[in-house]
PDB file of C-alpha atoms in Angstrom:
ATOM      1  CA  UNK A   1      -6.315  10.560  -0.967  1.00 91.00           C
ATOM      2  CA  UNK A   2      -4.393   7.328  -0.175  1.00 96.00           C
ATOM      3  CA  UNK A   3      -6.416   4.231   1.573  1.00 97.00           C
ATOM      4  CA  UNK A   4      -5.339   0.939   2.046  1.00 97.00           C
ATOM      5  CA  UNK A   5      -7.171  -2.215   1.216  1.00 97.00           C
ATOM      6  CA  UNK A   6      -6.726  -5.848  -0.052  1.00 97.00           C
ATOM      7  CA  UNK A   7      -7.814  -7.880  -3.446  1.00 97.00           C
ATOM      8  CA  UNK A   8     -10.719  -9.255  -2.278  1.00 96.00           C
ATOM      9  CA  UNK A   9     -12.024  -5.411  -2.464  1.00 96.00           C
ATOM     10  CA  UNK A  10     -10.493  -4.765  -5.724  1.00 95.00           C
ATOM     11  CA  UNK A  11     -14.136  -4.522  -7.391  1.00 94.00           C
ATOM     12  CA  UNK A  12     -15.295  -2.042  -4.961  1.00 95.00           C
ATOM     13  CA  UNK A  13     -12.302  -0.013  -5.265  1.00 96.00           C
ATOM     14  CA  UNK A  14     -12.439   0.384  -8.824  1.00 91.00           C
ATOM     15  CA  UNK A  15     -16.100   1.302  -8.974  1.00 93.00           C
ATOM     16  CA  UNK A  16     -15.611   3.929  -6.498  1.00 92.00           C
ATOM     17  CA  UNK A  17     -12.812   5.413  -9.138  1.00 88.00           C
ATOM     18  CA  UNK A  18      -9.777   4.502  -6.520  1.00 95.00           C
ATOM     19  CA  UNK A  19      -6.619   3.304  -8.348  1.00 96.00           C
ATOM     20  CA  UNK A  20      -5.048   0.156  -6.894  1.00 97.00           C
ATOM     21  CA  UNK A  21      -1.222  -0.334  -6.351  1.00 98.00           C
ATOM     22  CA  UNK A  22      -0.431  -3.778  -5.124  1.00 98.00           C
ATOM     23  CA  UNK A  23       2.408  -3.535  -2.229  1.00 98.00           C
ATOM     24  CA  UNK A  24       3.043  -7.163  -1.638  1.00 96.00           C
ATOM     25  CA  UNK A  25       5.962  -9.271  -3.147  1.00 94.00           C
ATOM     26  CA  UNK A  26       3.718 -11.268  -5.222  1.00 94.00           C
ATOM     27  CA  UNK A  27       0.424  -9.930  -6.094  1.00 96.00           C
ATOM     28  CA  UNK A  28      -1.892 -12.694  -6.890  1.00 97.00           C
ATOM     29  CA  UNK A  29      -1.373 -14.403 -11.073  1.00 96.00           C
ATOM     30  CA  UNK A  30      -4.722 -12.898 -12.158  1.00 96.00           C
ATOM     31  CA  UNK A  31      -4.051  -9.022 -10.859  1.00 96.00           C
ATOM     32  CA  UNK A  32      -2.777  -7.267 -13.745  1.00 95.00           C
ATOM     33  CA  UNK A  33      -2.864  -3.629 -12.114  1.00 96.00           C
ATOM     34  CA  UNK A  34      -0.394  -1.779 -10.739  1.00 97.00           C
ATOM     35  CA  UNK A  35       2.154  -2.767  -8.508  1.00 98.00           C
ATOM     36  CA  UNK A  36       5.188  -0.661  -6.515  1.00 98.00           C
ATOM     37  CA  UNK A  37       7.272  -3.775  -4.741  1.00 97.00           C
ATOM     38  CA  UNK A  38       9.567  -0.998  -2.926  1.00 98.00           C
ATOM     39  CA  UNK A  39       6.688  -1.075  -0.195  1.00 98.00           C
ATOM     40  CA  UNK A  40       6.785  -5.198  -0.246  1.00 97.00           C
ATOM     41  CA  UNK A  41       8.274  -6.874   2.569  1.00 95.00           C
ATOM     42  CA  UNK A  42      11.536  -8.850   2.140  1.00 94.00           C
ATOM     43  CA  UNK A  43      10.864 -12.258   1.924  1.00 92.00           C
ATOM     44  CA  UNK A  44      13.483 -13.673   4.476  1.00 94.00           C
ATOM     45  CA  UNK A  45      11.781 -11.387   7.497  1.00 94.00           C
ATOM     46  CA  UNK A  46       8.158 -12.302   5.938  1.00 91.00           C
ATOM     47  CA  UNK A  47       8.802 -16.186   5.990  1.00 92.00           C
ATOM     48  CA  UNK A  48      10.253 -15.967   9.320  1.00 93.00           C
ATOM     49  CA  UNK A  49       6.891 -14.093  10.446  1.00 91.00           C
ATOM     50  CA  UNK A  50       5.162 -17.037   8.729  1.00 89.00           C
ATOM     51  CA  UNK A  51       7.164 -19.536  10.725  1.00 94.00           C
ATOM     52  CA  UNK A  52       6.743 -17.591  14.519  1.00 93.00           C
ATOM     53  CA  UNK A  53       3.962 -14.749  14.082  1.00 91.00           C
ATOM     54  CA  UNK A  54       6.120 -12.430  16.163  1.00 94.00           C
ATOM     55  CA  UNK A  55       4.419  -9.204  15.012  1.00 94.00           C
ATOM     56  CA  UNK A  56       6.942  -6.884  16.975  1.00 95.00           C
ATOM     57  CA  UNK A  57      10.054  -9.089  14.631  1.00 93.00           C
ATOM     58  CA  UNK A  58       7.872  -8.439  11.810  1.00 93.00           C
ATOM     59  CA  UNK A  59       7.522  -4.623  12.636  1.00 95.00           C
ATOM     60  CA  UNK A  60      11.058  -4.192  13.682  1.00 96.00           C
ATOM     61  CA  UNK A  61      12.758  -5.559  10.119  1.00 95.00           C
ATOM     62  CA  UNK A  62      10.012  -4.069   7.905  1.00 96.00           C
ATOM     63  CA  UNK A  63      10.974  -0.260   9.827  1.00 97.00           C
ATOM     64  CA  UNK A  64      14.779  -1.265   9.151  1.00 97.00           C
ATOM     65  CA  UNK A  65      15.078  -2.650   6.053  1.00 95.00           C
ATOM     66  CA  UNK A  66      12.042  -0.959   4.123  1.00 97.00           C
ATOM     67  CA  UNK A  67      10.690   2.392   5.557  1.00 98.00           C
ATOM     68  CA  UNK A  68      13.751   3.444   6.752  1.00 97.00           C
ATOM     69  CA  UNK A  69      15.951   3.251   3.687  1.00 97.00           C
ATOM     70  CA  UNK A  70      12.832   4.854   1.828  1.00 98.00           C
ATOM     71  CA  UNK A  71      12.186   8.699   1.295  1.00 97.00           C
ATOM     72  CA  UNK A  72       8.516   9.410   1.394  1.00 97.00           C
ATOM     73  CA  UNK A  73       8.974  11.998  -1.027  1.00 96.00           C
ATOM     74  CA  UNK A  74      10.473  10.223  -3.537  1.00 97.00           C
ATOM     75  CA  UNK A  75       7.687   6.738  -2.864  1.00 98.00           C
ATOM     76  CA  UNK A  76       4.729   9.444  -3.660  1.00 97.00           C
ATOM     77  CA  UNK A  77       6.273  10.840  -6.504  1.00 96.00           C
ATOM     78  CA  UNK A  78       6.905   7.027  -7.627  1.00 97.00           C
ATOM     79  CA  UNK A  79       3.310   6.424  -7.076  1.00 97.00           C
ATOM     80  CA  UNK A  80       2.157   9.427  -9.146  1.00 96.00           C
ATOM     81  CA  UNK A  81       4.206   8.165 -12.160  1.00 95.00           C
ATOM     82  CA  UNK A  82       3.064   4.434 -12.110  1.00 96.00           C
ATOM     83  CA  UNK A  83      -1.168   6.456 -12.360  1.00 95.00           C
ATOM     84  CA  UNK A  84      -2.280   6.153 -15.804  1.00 93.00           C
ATOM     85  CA  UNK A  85      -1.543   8.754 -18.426  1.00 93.00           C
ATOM     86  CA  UNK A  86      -5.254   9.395 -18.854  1.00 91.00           C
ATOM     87  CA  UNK A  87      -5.641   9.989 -15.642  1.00 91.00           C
ATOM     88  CA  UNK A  88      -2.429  12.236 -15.037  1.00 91.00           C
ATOM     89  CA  UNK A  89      -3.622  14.458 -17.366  1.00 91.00           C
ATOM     90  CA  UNK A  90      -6.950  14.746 -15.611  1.00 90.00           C
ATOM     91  CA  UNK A  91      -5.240  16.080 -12.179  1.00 89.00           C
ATOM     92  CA  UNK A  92      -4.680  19.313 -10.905  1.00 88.00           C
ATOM     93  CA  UNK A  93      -3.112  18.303  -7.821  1.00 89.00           C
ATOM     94  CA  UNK A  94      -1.324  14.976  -6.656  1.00 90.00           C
ATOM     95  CA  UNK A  95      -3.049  12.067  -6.042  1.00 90.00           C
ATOM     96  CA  UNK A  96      -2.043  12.264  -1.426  1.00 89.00           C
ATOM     97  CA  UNK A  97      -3.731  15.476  -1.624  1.00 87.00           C
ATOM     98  CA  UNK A  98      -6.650  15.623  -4.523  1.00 86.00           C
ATOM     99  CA  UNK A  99     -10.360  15.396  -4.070  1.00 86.00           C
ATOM    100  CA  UNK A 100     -11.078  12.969  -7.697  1.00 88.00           C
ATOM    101  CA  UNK A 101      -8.348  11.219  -7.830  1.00 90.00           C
ATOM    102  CA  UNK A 102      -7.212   8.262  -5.234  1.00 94.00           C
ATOM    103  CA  UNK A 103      -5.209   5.289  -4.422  1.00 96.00           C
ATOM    104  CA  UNK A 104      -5.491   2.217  -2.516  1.00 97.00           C
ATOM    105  CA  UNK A 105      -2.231   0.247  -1.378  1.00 98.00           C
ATOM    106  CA  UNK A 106      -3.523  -3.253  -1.372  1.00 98.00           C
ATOM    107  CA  UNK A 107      -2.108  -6.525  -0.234  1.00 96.00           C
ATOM    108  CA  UNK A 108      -3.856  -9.621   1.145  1.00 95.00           C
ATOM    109  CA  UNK A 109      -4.997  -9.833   4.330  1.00 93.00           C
ATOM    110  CA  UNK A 110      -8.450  -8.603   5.385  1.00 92.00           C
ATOM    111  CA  UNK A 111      -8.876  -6.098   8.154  1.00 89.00           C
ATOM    112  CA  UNK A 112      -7.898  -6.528  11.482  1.00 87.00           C
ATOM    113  CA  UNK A 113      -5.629  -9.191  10.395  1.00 89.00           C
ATOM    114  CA  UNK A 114      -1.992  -8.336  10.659  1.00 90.00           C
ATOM    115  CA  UNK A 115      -0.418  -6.473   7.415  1.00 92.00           C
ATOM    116  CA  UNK A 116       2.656  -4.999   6.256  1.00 95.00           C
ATOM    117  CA  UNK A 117      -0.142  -2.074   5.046  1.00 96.00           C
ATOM    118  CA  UNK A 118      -1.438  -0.878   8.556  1.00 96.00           C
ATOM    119  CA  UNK A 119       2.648  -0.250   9.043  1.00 97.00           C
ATOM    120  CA  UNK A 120       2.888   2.084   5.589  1.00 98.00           C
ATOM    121  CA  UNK A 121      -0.125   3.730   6.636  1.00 97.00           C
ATOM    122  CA  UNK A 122       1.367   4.670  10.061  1.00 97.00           C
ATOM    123  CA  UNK A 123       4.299   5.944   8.136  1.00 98.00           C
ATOM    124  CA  UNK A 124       2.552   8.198   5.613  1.00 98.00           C
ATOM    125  CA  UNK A 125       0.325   9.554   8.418  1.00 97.00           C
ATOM    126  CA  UNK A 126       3.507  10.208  10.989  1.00 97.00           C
ATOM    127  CA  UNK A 127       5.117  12.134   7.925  1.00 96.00           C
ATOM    128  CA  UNK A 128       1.833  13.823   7.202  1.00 96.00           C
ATOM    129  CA  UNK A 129       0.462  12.113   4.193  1.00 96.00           C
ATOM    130  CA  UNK A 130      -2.886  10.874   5.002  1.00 95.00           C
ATOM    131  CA  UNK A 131      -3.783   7.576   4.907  1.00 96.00           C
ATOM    132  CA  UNK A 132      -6.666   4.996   6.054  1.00 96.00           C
ATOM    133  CA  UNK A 133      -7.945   1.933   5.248  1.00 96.00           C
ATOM    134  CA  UNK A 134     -11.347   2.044   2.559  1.00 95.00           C
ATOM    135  CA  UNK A 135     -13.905   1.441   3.394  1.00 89.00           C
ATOM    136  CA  UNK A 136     -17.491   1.392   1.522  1.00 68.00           C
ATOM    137  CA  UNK A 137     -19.550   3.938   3.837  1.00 51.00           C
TER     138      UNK A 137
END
């Protein structure tokens, strides 16, 4: 399964045996897990955002100048070789499709706030990967 989520949750993630990949173009100086920056916005669009807020800017350069020069395909398999050897070796099936195994694509901004994640998730689920946010039930 792949969720999203943010550091502040990285605790909870971990004890409910879900892997975290950082997706952001820094990840915070104490994180020391995994990180795949090919999901990270570029920072010229992201300081702009900063600057003006304009989510639909935002939206428009992260579809044109990330997802869209991506191949979904080729990001999962990525994602599969950054897990763990330990835990390869564990899986019988991917980690987007297997019932033990998990990730969580984590950046920094807390639910509803706007994230580069919510727009990753939208493209895994429109290419039929799916995808949510965590949360602890």
């Amino acid at each position: 399964m792949i969720y999203t989520s943010y550091f502040a949750k990285l605790k909870e993630l971990e004890k409910n045996n879900i892997i975290p990949v950082s997706i952001c173009g820094k990840a915070p100086n104490w994180y020391k897990g995994l990180q795949y920056k090919k999901l990270a916005p570029k920072y010229d669009f992201f300081i702009e955002w900063k600057r003006n807020h304009n989510n639909d800017y935002y939206i428009e350069h992260y579809q044109n100048e990330i997802l869209n020069k991506l191949n979904i395909v080729n990001v999962l398999n990525e994602l599969q070789i950054l897990l763990p050897d330990k835990i390869k070796q564990k899986m019988e099936s991917p980690f987007y499709n297997n019932l033990n195994y998990h990730i969580a694509l984590i950046c920094y901004e807390k639910p509803p706030n706007f994230c580069h994640r919510y727009l990753v998730a939208k493209w895994l689920n429109q290419n039929n990967y799916y995808c949510k946010e965590w949360e602890d039930d």
